[in-house]
Amino acid sequence: MAAEGAPGEEATRWHGHPPEVWRERWGVPALRIFHSVGSTNDVARALAEAGARAGTAVLADEQTRGRGRRGRAWTAPGGHGLLLSIVLHPGAAAAGVLPLRVGLAAARAVEALAGIPVAIKWPNDLMVGGRKLGGVLCEGAGEGGRSAFVVAGIGLNVLQRAHDWPPELRARATSIAAETGRAVEIPDLAGRVLADVSMAIAAGGEVLDGEETDALARRDPLRGRNVVVDGRPAGRAAGIDREGALLVQHDGATRRIISGTVRLADSGAARESDDA
Ligand code: BTN
């Protein structure tokens, strides 16, 4: 669906129904839907600052200033992707585990609906067949620390086909439709992601539990591979610890990476600018 209405104007109908119908169907406390908006994370943050309840969700067909980690842009043609932000009150959960916890929930939602295995490349990339399907951007009131709220932004490529990406991105990006040859309904995906994320946050503790670390290990495309961290060869990736740090082994020592851009050492120059 192409974007309709002026940027920043709320949608009165979305995929055939008023937002209130979707809000009730998904069981979220509040829902804002835009055909076009700057960034759903910005809208969610403003709502959170004004006291929005945990689970409040913001959706858009299109973003004019969508962003990814580390100041990168996040773009998707109108109506082709899931662009979703959720206000979370994660309580004691350490900031480091949230992107992974949310990413795992989103990966599970895609797996359940689309039937494709989704890898989670530390800390926030959802990958299929070595290509990026989506990403998670968690932003809190106090970056890097504990805050009363965190906005979890989730971007998933749903309906794009190869020609929707510029040639230089074609080898690095994918979508559910490109992988499966069929379309998943964006409202179905939104509902499933919302349910899985809220369940994971409600059940989750301060650190990742054994089930979560096992689930991440099964989906970890870096594990056992030589990696480059922030442009420097760093050693062999050895999994993700309970605090959400990437473990990298070199010369018998294990280093914990808590932030940075990571790529496979043998992924070549074409992947140099991959998100972490
Ligand atoms: C990344 O891979 O770097 C994270 C991408 C996150 C994109 C989503 S789309 C919905 C929400 N709004 C934004 O501006 N960004 C996130």
Short mmCIF file of C-alpha atoms and ligand atoms in Angstrom, two decimals:
data_model
loop_
_atom_site.label_atom_id
_atom_site.label_comp_id
_atom_site.label_asym_id
_atom_site.label_seq_id
_atom_site.Cartn_x
_atom_site.Cartn_y
_atom_site.Cartn_z
CA MET A 1 0.00 0.00 0.00
CA ALA A 2 1.46 3.38 -0.97
CA ALA A 3 1.57 6.12 1.61
CA GLU A 4 -1.60 8.23 1.71
CA GLY A 5 -2.26 11.47 3.53
CA ALA A 6 0.14 14.14 4.69
CA PRO A 7 3.32 13.09 6.53
CA GLY A 8 2.64 12.92 10.24
CA GLU A 9 -1.11 12.59 9.80
CA GLU A 10 -2.59 9.58 11.55
CA ALA A 11 -4.32 6.97 9.45
CA THR A 12 -8.06 6.62 9.98
CA ARG A 13 -8.06 3.22 8.27
CA TRP A 14 -5.24 0.75 7.81
CA HIS A 15 -5.54 -2.48 5.84
CA GLY A 16 -9.31 -2.12 5.77
CA HIS A 17 -9.97 -1.27 9.41
CA PRO A 18 -9.76 1.67 11.80
CA PRO A 19 -6.71 1.52 14.11
CA GLU A 20 -9.02 0.81 17.06
CA VAL A 21 -9.94 -2.54 15.51
CA TRP A 22 -6.28 -3.49 15.26
CA ARG A 23 -5.61 -2.23 18.80
CA GLU A 24 -8.34 -4.44 20.20
CA ARG A 25 -7.38 -7.42 18.07
CA TRP A 26 -3.75 -7.20 19.19
CA GLY A 27 -4.57 -6.36 22.82
CA VAL A 28 -2.23 -3.37 23.04
CA PRO A 29 -3.02 -0.44 25.37
CA ALA A 30 -2.64 2.22 22.66
CA LEU A 31 -1.86 2.18 18.96
CA ARG A 32 -0.95 4.97 16.55
CA ILE A 33 -0.81 4.25 12.84
CA PHE A 34 0.60 6.58 10.18
CA HIS A 35 0.75 6.21 6.45
CA SER A 36 3.87 8.37 6.50
CA VAL A 37 5.85 9.65 9.45
CA GLY A 38 9.40 10.77 10.20
CA SER A 39 10.36 7.87 12.48
CA THR A 40 8.03 5.64 14.46
CA ASN A 41 10.68 5.59 17.20
CA ASP A 42 10.37 9.38 17.59
CA VAL A 43 6.59 9.18 17.89
CA ALA A 44 6.86 6.34 20.41
CA ARG A 45 9.46 8.24 22.42
CA ALA A 46 7.20 11.32 22.60
CA LEU A 47 4.32 9.10 23.74
CA ALA A 48 6.55 7.42 26.34
CA GLU A 49 7.72 10.78 27.66
CA ALA A 50 4.07 11.77 27.99
CA GLY A 51 3.46 8.64 30.10
CA ALA A 52 2.33 6.04 27.55
CA ARG A 53 1.78 2.58 28.97
CA ALA A 54 4.09 -0.32 28.23
CA GLY A 55 3.00 -2.03 25.05
CA THR A 56 1.93 1.18 23.32
CA ALA A 57 2.71 0.68 19.65
CA VAL A 58 3.37 2.93 16.67
CA LEU A 59 3.19 1.71 13.08
CA ALA A 60 3.82 3.36 9.74
CA ASP A 61 3.64 2.37 6.10
CA GLU A 62 6.50 4.71 5.33
CA GLN A 63 9.13 6.70 7.24
CA THR A 64 10.78 9.83 5.91
CA ARG A 65 13.54 9.78 8.54
CA GLY A 66 13.70 6.12 9.53
CA ARG A 67 16.93 5.29 11.27
CA GLY A 68 19.01 2.30 12.15
CA ARG A 69 21.85 1.83 14.54
CA ARG A 70 24.81 4.16 14.57
CA GLY A 71 23.06 6.94 12.72
CA ARG A 72 22.39 4.89 9.60
CA ALA A 73 19.21 5.44 7.64
CA TRP A 74 16.50 2.78 7.50
CA THR A 75 14.51 2.94 4.31
CA ALA A 76 11.70 0.89 2.83
CA PRO A 77 9.31 1.67 -0.02
CA GLY A 78 5.87 2.65 1.31
CA GLY A 79 3.78 -0.30 2.43
CA HIS A 80 6.49 -2.89 1.81
CA GLY A 81 7.90 -3.29 5.29
CA LEU A 82 6.92 -3.62 8.91
CA LEU A 83 7.91 -0.36 10.61
CA LEU A 84 6.97 -0.74 14.24
CA SER A 85 7.97 0.83 17.53
CA ILE A 86 6.90 -0.41 20.93
CA VAL A 87 7.13 1.41 24.25
CA LEU A 88 8.66 -0.95 26.81
CA HIS A 89 9.09 -0.60 30.53
CA PRO A 90 11.69 -3.31 30.85
CA GLY A 91 12.23 -2.91 34.58
CA ALA A 92 15.47 -4.43 35.69
CA ALA A 93 16.48 -5.74 32.27
CA ALA A 94 19.96 -4.59 31.36
CA ALA A 95 20.09 -2.38 28.26
CA GLY A 96 22.42 -4.88 26.60
CA VAL A 97 19.91 -7.72 26.52
CA LEU A 98 16.96 -5.80 25.09
CA PRO A 99 17.92 -5.66 21.40
CA LEU A 100 18.66 -9.38 21.51
CA ARG A 101 15.49 -10.23 23.39
CA VAL A 102 13.37 -8.15 21.03
CA GLY A 103 15.29 -9.47 18.01
CA LEU A 104 14.72 -13.04 19.12
CA ALA A 105 11.00 -12.41 19.53
CA ALA A 106 10.82 -10.81 16.07
CA ALA A 107 12.80 -13.68 14.55
CA ARG A 108 10.41 -16.18 16.10
CA ALA A 109 7.41 -14.25 14.77
CA VAL A 110 8.84 -14.32 11.23
CA GLU A 111 9.71 -18.01 11.52
CA ALA A 112 6.19 -18.84 12.68
CA LEU A 113 4.44 -16.87 9.95
CA ALA A 114 6.79 -17.25 7.01
CA GLY A 115 8.35 -20.63 7.79
CA ILE A 116 11.92 -19.46 7.15
CA PRO A 117 14.80 -19.76 9.62
CA VAL A 118 16.04 -16.36 10.80
CA ALA A 119 19.58 -15.80 12.05
CA ILE A 120 20.36 -13.08 14.57
CA LYS A 121 23.66 -11.39 13.90
CA TRP A 122 24.83 -9.70 17.06
CA PRO A 123 23.45 -7.44 18.26
CA ASN A 124 20.49 -6.44 16.15
CA ASP A 125 20.45 -7.83 12.61
CA LEU A 126 17.86 -10.34 11.49
CA MET A 127 19.37 -12.28 8.61
CA VAL A 128 18.19 -14.89 6.14
CA GLY A 129 20.71 -16.66 3.95
CA GLY A 130 23.40 -14.10 4.82
CA ARG A 131 21.21 -11.17 3.78
CA LYS A 132 19.59 -8.62 6.05
CA LEU A 133 15.87 -9.10 6.60
CA GLY A 134 15.47 -6.60 9.40
CA GLY A 135 16.88 -4.90 12.43
CA VAL A 136 16.10 -3.66 15.90
CA LEU A 137 16.86 -0.23 17.28
CA CYS A 138 16.33 0.14 21.04
CA GLU A 139 16.44 3.68 22.37
CA GLY A 140 15.99 4.63 26.01
CA ALA A 141 15.54 7.79 28.01
CA GLY A 142 19.15 7.45 29.08
CA GLU A 143 21.21 5.85 26.32
CA GLY A 144 23.36 2.98 27.50
CA GLY A 145 21.99 2.97 31.02
CA ARG A 146 18.79 1.89 32.70
CA SER A 147 15.81 4.00 31.96
CA ALA A 148 12.14 4.06 32.81
CA PHE A 149 11.23 3.32 29.23
CA VAL A 150 12.84 1.95 26.15
CA VAL A 151 11.48 2.32 22.65
CA ALA A 152 12.07 -0.84 20.64
CA GLY A 153 11.99 -0.08 16.93
CA ILE A 154 11.66 -3.02 14.61
CA GLY A 155 12.09 -2.82 10.86
CA LEU A 156 11.35 -5.90 8.76
CA ASN A 157 11.50 -6.21 5.00
CA VAL A 158 8.28 -7.93 4.02
CA LEU A 159 7.17 -7.37 0.44
CA GLN A 160 10.26 -6.01 -1.32
CA ARG A 161 11.55 -7.76 -4.39
CA ALA A 162 15.14 -7.58 -5.68
CA HIS A 163 14.38 -4.59 -7.93
CA ASP A 164 13.23 -2.57 -4.90
CA TRP A 165 16.83 -2.27 -3.69
CA PRO A 166 19.56 -0.29 -5.40
CA PRO A 167 22.05 -2.61 -7.15
CA GLU A 168 24.69 -2.16 -4.44
CA LEU A 169 22.28 -3.44 -1.76
CA ARG A 170 20.77 -6.35 -3.66
CA ALA A 171 23.33 -8.86 -2.47
CA ARG A 172 22.95 -7.74 1.14
CA ALA A 173 19.21 -7.28 1.67
CA THR A 174 16.26 -9.61 1.52
CA SER A 175 12.59 -9.74 2.43
CA ILE A 176 10.04 -12.35 3.40
CA ALA A 177 8.51 -12.22 -0.09
CA ALA A 178 11.92 -12.53 -1.77
CA GLU A 179 12.74 -15.57 0.38
CA THR A 180 9.44 -17.38 0.22
CA GLY A 181 7.91 -16.22 -3.06
CA ARG A 182 4.75 -15.29 -1.22
CA ALA A 183 3.42 -12.33 0.68
CA VAL A 184 2.89 -12.33 4.41
CA GLU A 185 0.17 -9.90 5.48
CA ILE A 186 1.81 -7.00 7.31
CA PRO A 187 -1.00 -6.78 9.92
CA ASP A 188 -0.55 -10.50 10.71
CA LEU A 189 3.16 -9.96 11.16
CA ALA A 190 2.63 -6.84 13.29
CA GLY A 191 0.22 -8.70 15.58
CA ARG A 192 2.56 -11.64 15.98
CA VAL A 193 5.62 -9.46 16.63
CA LEU A 194 3.70 -7.41 19.21
CA ALA A 195 2.52 -10.53 21.01
CA ASP A 196 5.93 -12.23 20.97
CA VAL A 197 7.82 -9.11 22.07
CA SER A 198 5.46 -8.33 24.93
CA MET A 199 5.60 -11.96 26.10
CA ALA A 200 9.41 -12.00 25.97
CA ILE A 201 9.68 -8.73 27.89
CA ALA A 202 7.14 -9.82 30.51
CA ALA A 203 8.91 -13.15 31.03
CA GLY A 204 12.43 -11.79 30.76
CA GLY A 205 14.76 -11.04 33.63
CA GLU A 206 17.74 -8.78 34.04
CA VAL A 207 19.91 -11.11 31.99
CA LEU A 208 19.18 -13.63 29.27
CA ASP A 209 18.11 -17.00 30.58
CA GLY A 210 19.35 -20.37 29.34
CA GLU A 211 16.47 -20.80 26.92
CA GLU A 212 17.23 -17.40 25.38
CA THR A 213 20.98 -17.96 25.10
CA ASP A 214 20.36 -21.40 23.55
CA ALA A 215 17.86 -19.92 21.08
CA LEU A 216 20.35 -17.19 20.18
CA ALA A 217 23.19 -19.71 19.82
CA ARG A 218 21.10 -21.72 17.35
CA ARG A 219 20.57 -18.56 15.28
CA ASP A 220 24.08 -17.09 15.62
CA PRO A 221 25.79 -16.75 12.21
CA LEU A 222 29.03 -15.44 13.77
CA ARG A 223 29.68 -18.30 16.19
CA GLY A 224 32.97 -20.10 15.46
CA ARG A 225 33.88 -17.63 12.69
CA ASN A 226 36.65 -15.07 12.61
CA VAL A 227 35.25 -11.58 13.01
CA VAL A 228 36.31 -8.00 12.49
CA VAL A 229 35.14 -5.54 15.16
CA ASP A 230 35.03 -1.87 14.24
CA GLY A 231 37.32 -2.55 11.31
CA ARG A 232 39.94 -4.57 13.23
CA PRO A 233 40.44 -8.35 13.14
CA ALA A 234 39.37 -9.42 16.63
CA GLY A 235 39.43 -13.23 16.79
CA ARG A 236 36.85 -15.98 16.77
CA ALA A 237 33.27 -15.31 17.82
CA ALA A 238 32.33 -17.62 20.67
CA GLY A 239 28.69 -16.83 21.31
CA ILE A 240 26.70 -14.35 23.34
CA ASP A 241 26.78 -14.21 27.13
CA ARG A 242 23.89 -13.70 29.51
CA GLU A 243 24.44 -9.92 29.60
CA GLY A 244 24.14 -9.79 25.82
CA ALA A 245 27.84 -9.26 25.10
CA LEU A 246 29.47 -10.88 22.08
CA LEU A 247 32.34 -13.14 23.16
CA VAL A 248 35.45 -13.11 21.00
CA GLN A 249 38.41 -15.38 21.59
CA HIS A 250 41.95 -14.56 20.60
CA ASP A 251 45.24 -16.08 21.81
CA GLY A 252 43.45 -18.00 24.54
CA ALA A 253 41.76 -14.90 25.97
CA THR A 254 38.07 -14.08 25.75
CA ARG A 255 37.00 -10.50 25.19
CA ARG A 256 33.45 -9.24 25.78
CA ILE A 257 32.22 -6.85 23.11
CA ILE A 258 29.36 -4.70 24.36
CA SER A 259 29.00 -2.37 21.38
CA GLY A 260 30.46 -2.03 17.95
CA THR A 261 30.15 -3.03 14.34
CA VAL A 262 30.98 -6.64 13.63
CA ARG A 263 31.42 -8.48 10.38
CA LEU A 264 32.81 -11.80 9.33
CA ALA A 265 36.53 -11.59 8.58
CA ASP A 266 35.99 -13.43 5.29
CA SER A 267 32.91 -11.49 4.20
CA GLY A 268 34.89 -9.28 1.80
CA ALA A 269 34.90 -5.58 1.12
CA ALA A 270 31.34 -5.63 -0.21
CA ARG A 271 30.09 -6.25 3.31
CA GLU A 272 32.40 -3.69 4.88
CA SER A 273 29.53 -1.39 5.78
CA ASP A 274 27.22 -4.06 7.22
CA ASP A 275 25.36 -3.06 10.31
CA ALA A 276 26.50 -4.70 13.50
C1 BTN B 1 19.19 -1.48 12.28
O1 BTN B 1 19.23 -2.51 11.62
O2 BTN B 1 20.16 -0.71 12.37
C2 BTN B 1 17.93 -1.15 13.02
C3 BTN B 1 16.82 -0.76 12.10
C4 BTN B 1 15.58 -0.36 12.84
C5 BTN B 1 14.54 0.24 11.94
C6 BTN B 1 13.24 0.47 12.65
S1 BTN B 1 11.91 0.79 11.53
C7 BTN B 1 10.88 1.22 12.85
C8 BTN B 1 11.72 2.04 13.82
N1 BTN B 1 11.75 3.43 13.45
C9 BTN B 1 12.97 3.84 13.09
O3 BTN B 1 13.27 5.00 12.70
N2 BTN B 1 13.83 2.82 13.17
C10 BTN B 1 13.19 1.61 13.65
#
